[in-house]
Short mmCIF file of C-alpha atoms in Angstrom, two decimals:
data_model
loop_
_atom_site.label_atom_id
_atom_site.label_comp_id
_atom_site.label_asym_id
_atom_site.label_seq_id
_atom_site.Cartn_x
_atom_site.Cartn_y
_atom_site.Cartn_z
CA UNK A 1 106.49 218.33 82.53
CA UNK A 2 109.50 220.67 83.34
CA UNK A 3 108.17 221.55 86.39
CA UNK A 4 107.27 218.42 87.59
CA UNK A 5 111.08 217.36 87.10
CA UNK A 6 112.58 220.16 88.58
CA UNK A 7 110.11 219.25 92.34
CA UNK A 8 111.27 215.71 91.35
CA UNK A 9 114.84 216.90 91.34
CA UNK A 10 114.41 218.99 94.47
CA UNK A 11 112.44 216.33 96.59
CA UNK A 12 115.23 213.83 95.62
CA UNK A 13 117.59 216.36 97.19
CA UNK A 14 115.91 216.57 100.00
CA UNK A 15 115.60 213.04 101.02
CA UNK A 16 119.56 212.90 100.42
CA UNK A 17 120.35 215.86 102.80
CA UNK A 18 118.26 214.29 105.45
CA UNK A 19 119.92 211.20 104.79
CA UNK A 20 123.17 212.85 105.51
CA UNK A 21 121.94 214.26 108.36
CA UNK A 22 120.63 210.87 109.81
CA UNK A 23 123.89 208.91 108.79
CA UNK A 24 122.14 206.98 106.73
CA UNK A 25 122.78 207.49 103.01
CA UNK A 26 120.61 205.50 100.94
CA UNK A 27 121.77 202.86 98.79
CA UNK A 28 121.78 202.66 95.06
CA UNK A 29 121.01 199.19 93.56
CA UNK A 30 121.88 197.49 90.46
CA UNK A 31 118.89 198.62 87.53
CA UNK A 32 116.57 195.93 86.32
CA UNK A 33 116.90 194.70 83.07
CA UNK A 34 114.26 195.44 80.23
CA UNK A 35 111.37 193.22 80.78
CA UNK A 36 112.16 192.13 83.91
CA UNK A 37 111.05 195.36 85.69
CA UNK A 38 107.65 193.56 87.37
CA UNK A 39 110.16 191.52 89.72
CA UNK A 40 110.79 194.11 91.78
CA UNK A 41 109.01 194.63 95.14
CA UNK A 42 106.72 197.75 95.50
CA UNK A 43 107.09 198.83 91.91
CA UNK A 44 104.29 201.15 91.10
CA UNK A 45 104.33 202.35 87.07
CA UNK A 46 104.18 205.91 86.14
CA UNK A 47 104.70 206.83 90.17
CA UNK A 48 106.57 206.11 93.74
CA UNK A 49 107.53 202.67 94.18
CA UNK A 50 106.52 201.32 98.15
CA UNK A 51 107.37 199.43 100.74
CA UNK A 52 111.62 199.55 100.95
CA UNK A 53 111.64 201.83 98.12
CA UNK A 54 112.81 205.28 98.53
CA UNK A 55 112.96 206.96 95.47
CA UNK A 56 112.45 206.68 91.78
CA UNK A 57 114.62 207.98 88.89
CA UNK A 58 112.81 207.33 85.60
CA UNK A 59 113.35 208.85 82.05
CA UNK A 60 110.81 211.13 80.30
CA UNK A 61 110.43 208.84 77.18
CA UNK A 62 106.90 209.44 75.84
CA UNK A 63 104.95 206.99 77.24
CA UNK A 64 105.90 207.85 80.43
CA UNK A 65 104.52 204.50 82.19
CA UNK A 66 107.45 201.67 81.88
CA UNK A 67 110.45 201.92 83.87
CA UNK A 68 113.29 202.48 81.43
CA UNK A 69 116.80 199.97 82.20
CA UNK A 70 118.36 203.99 83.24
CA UNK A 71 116.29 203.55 86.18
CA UNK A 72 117.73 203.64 90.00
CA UNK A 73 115.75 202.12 93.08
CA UNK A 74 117.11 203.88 96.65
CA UNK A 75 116.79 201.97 99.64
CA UNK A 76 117.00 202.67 102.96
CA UNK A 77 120.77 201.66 104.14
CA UNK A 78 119.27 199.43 107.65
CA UNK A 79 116.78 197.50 104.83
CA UNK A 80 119.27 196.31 102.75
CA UNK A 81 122.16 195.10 105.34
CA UNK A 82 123.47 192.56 105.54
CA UNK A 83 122.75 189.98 108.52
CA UNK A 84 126.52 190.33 110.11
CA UNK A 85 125.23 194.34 110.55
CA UNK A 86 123.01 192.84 113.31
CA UNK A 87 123.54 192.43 116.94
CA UNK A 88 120.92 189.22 117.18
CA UNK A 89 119.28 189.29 120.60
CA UNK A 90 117.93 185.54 120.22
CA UNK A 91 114.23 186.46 120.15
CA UNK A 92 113.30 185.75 116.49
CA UNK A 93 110.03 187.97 116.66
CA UNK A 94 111.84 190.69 117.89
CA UNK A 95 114.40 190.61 115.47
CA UNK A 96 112.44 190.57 112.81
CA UNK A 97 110.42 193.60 114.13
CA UNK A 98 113.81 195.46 114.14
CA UNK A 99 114.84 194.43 110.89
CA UNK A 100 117.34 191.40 111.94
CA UNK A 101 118.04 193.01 115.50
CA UNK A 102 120.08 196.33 117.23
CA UNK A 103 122.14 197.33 114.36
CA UNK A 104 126.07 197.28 115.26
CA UNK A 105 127.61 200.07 113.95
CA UNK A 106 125.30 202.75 115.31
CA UNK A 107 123.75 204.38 118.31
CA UNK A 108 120.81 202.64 120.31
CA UNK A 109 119.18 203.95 122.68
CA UNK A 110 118.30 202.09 125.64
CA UNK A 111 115.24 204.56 127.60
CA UNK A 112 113.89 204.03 130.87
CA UNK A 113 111.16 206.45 131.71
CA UNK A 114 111.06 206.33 135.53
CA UNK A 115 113.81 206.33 138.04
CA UNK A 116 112.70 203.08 139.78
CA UNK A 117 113.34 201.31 136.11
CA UNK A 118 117.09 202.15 136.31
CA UNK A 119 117.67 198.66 137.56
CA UNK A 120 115.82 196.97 134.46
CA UNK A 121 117.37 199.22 132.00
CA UNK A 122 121.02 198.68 133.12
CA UNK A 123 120.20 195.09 133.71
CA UNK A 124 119.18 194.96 130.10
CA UNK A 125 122.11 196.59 128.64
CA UNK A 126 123.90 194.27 130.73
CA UNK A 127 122.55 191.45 128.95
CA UNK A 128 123.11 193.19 125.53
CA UNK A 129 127.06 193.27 126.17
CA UNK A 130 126.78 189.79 127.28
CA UNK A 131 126.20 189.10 123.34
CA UNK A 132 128.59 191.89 122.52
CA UNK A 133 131.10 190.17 124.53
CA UNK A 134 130.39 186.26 123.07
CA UNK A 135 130.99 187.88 119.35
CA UNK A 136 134.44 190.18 120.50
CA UNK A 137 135.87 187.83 122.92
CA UNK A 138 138.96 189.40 124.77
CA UNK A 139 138.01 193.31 124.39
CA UNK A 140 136.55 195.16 126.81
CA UNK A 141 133.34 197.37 127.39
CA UNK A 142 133.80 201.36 128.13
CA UNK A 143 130.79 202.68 130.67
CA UNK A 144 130.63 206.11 130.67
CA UNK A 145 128.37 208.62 132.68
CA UNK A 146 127.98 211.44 135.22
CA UNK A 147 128.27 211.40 138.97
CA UNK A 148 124.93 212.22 138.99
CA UNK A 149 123.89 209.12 137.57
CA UNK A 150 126.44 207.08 139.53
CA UNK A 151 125.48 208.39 142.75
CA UNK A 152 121.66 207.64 141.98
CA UNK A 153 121.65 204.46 140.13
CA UNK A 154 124.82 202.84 141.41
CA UNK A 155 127.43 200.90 139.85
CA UNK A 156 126.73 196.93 138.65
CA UNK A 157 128.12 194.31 141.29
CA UNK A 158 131.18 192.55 139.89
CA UNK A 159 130.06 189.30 141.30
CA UNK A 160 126.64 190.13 140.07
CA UNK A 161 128.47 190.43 136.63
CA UNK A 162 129.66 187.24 136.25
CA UNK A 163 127.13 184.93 137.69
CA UNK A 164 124.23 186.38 135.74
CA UNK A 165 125.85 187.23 132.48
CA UNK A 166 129.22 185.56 132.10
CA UNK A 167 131.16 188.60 132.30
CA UNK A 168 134.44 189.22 134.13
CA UNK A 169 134.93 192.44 136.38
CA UNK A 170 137.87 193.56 134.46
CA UNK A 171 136.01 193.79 130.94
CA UNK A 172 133.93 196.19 132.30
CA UNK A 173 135.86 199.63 132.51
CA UNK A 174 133.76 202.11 134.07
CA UNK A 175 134.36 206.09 133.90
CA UNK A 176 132.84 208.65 136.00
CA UNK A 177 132.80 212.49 134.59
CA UNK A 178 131.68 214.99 136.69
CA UNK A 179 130.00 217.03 133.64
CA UNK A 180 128.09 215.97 130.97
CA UNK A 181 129.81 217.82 128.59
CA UNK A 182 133.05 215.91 129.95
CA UNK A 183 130.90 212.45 129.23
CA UNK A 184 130.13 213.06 126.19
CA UNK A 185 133.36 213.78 124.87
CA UNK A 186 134.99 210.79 126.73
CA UNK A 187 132.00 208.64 124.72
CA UNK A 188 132.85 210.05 121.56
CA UNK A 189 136.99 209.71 121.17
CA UNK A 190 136.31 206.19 123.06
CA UNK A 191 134.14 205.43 119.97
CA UNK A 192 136.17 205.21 117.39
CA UNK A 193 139.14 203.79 119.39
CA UNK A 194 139.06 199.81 118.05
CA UNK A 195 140.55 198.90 122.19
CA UNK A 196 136.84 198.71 122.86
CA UNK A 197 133.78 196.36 122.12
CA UNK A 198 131.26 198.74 122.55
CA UNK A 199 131.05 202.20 124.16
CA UNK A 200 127.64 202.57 126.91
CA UNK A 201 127.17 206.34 127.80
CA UNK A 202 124.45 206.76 131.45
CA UNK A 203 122.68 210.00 131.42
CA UNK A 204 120.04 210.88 133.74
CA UNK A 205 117.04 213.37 132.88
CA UNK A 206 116.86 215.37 129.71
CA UNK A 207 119.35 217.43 129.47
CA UNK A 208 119.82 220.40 126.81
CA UNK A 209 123.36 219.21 126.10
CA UNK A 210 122.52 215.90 124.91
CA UNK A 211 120.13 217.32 122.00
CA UNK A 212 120.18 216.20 118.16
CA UNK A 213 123.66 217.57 117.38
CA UNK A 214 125.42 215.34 119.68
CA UNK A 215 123.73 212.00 119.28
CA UNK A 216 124.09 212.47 115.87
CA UNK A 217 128.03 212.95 116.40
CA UNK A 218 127.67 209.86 118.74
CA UNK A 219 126.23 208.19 115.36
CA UNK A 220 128.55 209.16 113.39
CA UNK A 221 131.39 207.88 115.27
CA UNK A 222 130.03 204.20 115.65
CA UNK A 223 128.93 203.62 112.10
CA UNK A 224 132.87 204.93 110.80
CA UNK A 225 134.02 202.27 113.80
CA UNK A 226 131.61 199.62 112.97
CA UNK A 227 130.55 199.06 117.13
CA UNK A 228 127.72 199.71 118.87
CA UNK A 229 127.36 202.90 121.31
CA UNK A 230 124.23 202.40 123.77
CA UNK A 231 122.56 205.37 124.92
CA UNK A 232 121.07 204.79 128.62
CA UNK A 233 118.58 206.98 129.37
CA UNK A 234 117.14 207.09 132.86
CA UNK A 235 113.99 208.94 133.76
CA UNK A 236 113.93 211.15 130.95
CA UNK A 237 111.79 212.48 128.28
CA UNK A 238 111.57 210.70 124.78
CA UNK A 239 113.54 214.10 122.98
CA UNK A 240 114.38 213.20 119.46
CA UNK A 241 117.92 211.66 119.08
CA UNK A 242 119.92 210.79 116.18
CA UNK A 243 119.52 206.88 117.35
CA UNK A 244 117.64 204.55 114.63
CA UNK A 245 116.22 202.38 117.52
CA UNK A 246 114.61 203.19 120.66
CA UNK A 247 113.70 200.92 123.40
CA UNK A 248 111.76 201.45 126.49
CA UNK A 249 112.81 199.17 128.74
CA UNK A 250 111.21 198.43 132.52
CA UNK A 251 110.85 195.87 134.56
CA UNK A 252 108.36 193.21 134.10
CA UNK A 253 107.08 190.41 137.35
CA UNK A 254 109.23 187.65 137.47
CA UNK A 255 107.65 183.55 136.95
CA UNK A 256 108.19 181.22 139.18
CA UNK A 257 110.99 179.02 139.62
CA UNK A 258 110.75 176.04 137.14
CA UNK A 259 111.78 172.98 138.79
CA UNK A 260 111.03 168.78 137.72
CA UNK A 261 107.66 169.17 139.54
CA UNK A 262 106.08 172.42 137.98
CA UNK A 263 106.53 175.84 139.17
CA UNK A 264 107.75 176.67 142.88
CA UNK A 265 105.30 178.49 144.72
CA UNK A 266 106.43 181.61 145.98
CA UNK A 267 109.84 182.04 144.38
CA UNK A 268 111.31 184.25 141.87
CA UNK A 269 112.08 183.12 138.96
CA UNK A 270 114.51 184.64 136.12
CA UNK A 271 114.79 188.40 135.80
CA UNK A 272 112.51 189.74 133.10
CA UNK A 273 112.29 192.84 131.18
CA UNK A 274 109.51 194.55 129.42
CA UNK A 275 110.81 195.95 126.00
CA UNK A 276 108.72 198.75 123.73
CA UNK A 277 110.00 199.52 120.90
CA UNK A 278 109.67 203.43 121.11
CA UNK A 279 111.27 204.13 117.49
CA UNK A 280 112.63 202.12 114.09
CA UNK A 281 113.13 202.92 111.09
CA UNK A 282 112.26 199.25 109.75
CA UNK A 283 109.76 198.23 112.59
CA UNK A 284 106.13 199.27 114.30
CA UNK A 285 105.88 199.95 117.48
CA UNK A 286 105.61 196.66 119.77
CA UNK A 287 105.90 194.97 123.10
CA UNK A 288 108.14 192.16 124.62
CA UNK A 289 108.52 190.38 127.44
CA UNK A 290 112.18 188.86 127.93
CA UNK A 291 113.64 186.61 130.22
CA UNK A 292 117.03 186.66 130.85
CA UNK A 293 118.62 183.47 131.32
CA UNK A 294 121.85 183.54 133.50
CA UNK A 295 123.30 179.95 132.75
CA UNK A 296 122.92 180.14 129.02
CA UNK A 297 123.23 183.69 128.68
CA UNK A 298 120.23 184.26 126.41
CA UNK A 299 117.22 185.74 126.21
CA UNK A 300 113.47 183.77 126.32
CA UNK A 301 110.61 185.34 125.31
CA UNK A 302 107.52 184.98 127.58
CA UNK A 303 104.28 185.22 126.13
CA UNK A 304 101.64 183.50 128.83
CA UNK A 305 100.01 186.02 131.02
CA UNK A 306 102.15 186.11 134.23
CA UNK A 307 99.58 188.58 136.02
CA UNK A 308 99.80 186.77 139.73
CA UNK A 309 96.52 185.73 141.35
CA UNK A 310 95.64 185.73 144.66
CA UNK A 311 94.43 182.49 146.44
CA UNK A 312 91.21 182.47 148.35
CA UNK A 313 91.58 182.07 152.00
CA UNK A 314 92.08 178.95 153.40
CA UNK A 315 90.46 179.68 156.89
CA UNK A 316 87.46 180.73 157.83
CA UNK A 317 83.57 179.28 157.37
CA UNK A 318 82.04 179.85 153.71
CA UNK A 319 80.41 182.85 153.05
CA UNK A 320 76.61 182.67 154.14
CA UNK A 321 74.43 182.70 150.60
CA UNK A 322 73.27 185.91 149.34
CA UNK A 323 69.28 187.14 151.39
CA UNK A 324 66.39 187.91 149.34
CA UNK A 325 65.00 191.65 148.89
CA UNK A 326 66.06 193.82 152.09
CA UNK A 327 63.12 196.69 153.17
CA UNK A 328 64.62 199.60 155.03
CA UNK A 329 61.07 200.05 156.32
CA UNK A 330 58.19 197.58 157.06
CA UNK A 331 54.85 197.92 154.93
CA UNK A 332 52.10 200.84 156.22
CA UNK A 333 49.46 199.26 158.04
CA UNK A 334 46.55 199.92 160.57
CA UNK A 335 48.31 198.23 163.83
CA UNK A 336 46.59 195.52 165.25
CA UNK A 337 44.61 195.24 168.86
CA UNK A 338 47.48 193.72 170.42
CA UNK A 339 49.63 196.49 169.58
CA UNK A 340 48.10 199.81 171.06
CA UNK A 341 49.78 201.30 174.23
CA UNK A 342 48.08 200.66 177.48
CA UNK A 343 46.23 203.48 179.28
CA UNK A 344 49.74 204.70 181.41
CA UNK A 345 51.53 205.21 178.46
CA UNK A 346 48.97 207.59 177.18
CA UNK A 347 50.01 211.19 177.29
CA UNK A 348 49.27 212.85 180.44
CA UNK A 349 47.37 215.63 178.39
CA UNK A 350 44.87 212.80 177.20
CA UNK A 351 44.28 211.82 180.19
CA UNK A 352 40.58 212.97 181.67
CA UNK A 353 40.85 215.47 184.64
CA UNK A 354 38.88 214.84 188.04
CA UNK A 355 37.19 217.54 189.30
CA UNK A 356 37.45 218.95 193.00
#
């Protein structure tokens, strides 16, 4: 029994050092009354509780099966939030997958895995400070990333910015650092500075630099701000990262334009994004298609199948029906009369020889 306490003990410490190291200490909630023990979700007597539940602090009376009023149930902090913690993106299946949406004060990351999805991946983060923006009216959004990523991506179009997301030009300050080093520190003192909405920091590849240690600084500075900081990675690998959501973002075919009659034939419709969701704490993996919507400013989810088909051709005669069984060669016979070779197409060796 001693020794089962003491590995009790230490696996308890364990889970709260990782915590720690995660930014995510787990919270302690109020103990059950005697009797009334049952009520709570995942309980499991004499053991673990699941689901939410973390960990389980019970006494050694000498039954050792009821939960004792002493007792403590941990939780996982992004389980037990509150619904303000939440940055809602509109799409109720979605948000319930993440736990009630892209938490506020902490890092995202936003991944694209392919160069040619930069577009989709800044047009979705685009569309995430549109929502920033509607809740923190008047403060502006920090970009921050490397030349390198400037030079080969580009820079968002201001008009671009406000027709298709509602945001001005000048609440969208942009700065370019010719290191990543020098990015990453601009991202982290811009952080915790309460001047900005949120804080985006555009890196390209996988570089060493931008490894555990620094995401988890990254972390740590938006959940003692209370704002998000977005992570943009383009055409990288999935490395671990201190972020409690991922999302793979690319682009996804657009519909057709809706109009009074039915779709428009040969438009484009709304942009649209597909979203995985690469990593959560609270969630299974899953996928999403999104439209944005640039006169509301809000996301749709599309579920029909928007695969494009290909008309038949509208010239042309119909295809001739399908023949019967094809021979390569006719069937062995003895040829008929008709068809032996006259006498001067005989050989000239068969042919009798006159004497004299």
């Amino acid at each position: 029994m001693a020794m089962n306490a003491v590995a009790r003990d230490t696996v308890f410490a364990l889970r709260r050092q990782i915590a720690k190291i995660e930014g995510t200490l787990p919270e302690r909630l109020q103990a059950p009354a005697p009797g009334v023990s049952g009520a709570i979700p995942g309980k499991v007597r004499g053991g673990f509780p699941s689901g939410i539940a973390e960990g389980l602090n019970r006494s050694n009376d000498a039954g050792g099966s009821d939960m004792t009023p002493d007792m403590t149930i941990v939780r996982r902090g992004l389980a037990v939030a509150s619904a303000d913690a939440f940055l809602h993106t509109g799409i109720e299946r979605l948000d319930t997958a993440l736990g009630g949406g892209l938490p506020k004060a902490a890092l995202s990351e936003i991944h694209g895995l392919e160069t040619r999805d930069a577009g989709a991946v800044t047009g979705f983060a685009l569309s995430l400070v549109s929502l920033i923006l509607r809740e923190k009216q008047g403060l502006p959004i920090l970009w921050v990333g490397t030349s390198e990523i400037f030079h080969e991506a580009g820079l968002p179009y201001a008009r671009g910015l406000h027709a298709l997301f509602g945001i001005a030009p000048e609440q969208l300050l942009f700065s370019e650092a010719p290191k990543l080093l020098d990015a990453l520190w601009i991202a982290e003192e811009a952080a915790r500075m309460t001047a900005f909405a949120a804080v985006i920091l555009e890196i390209r590849g996988s570089p060493q630099r931008l490894d555990l240690t620094a995401t988890r600084r990254l972390h740590a500075r938006a959940q003692s701000a209370g704002r998000p900081v977005l992570l943009l990675r383009q055409a990288g690998e999935a490395d671990p990262t201190a972020a409690p959501v991922r999302l793979i973002v690319s682009a996804a075919p657009a519909a057709s334009r809706g109009t009074v009659a039915g779709p428009l034939a040969g438009s484009i419709g709304r942009p649209a994004f597909k979203v995985d969701i690469g990593k959560s704490r609270t969630a299974l993996p899953g996928q999403f298609t999104l439209e944005w919507n640039p006169n509301e400013h809000a996301f749709a989810e599309r579920t029909e199948n928007s695969v494009a088909v290909v008309p038949a051709s509208g010239r042309g005669a119909d295809p001739a029906p399908a023949s019967g069984a094809v021979l390569a060669f006719p069937a062995l016979a003895s040829p008929a009369t008709g068809d032996q070779p006259s006498r001067q197409q005989h050989p000239a060796h068969r042919s009798p020889r006159r004497a004299g």
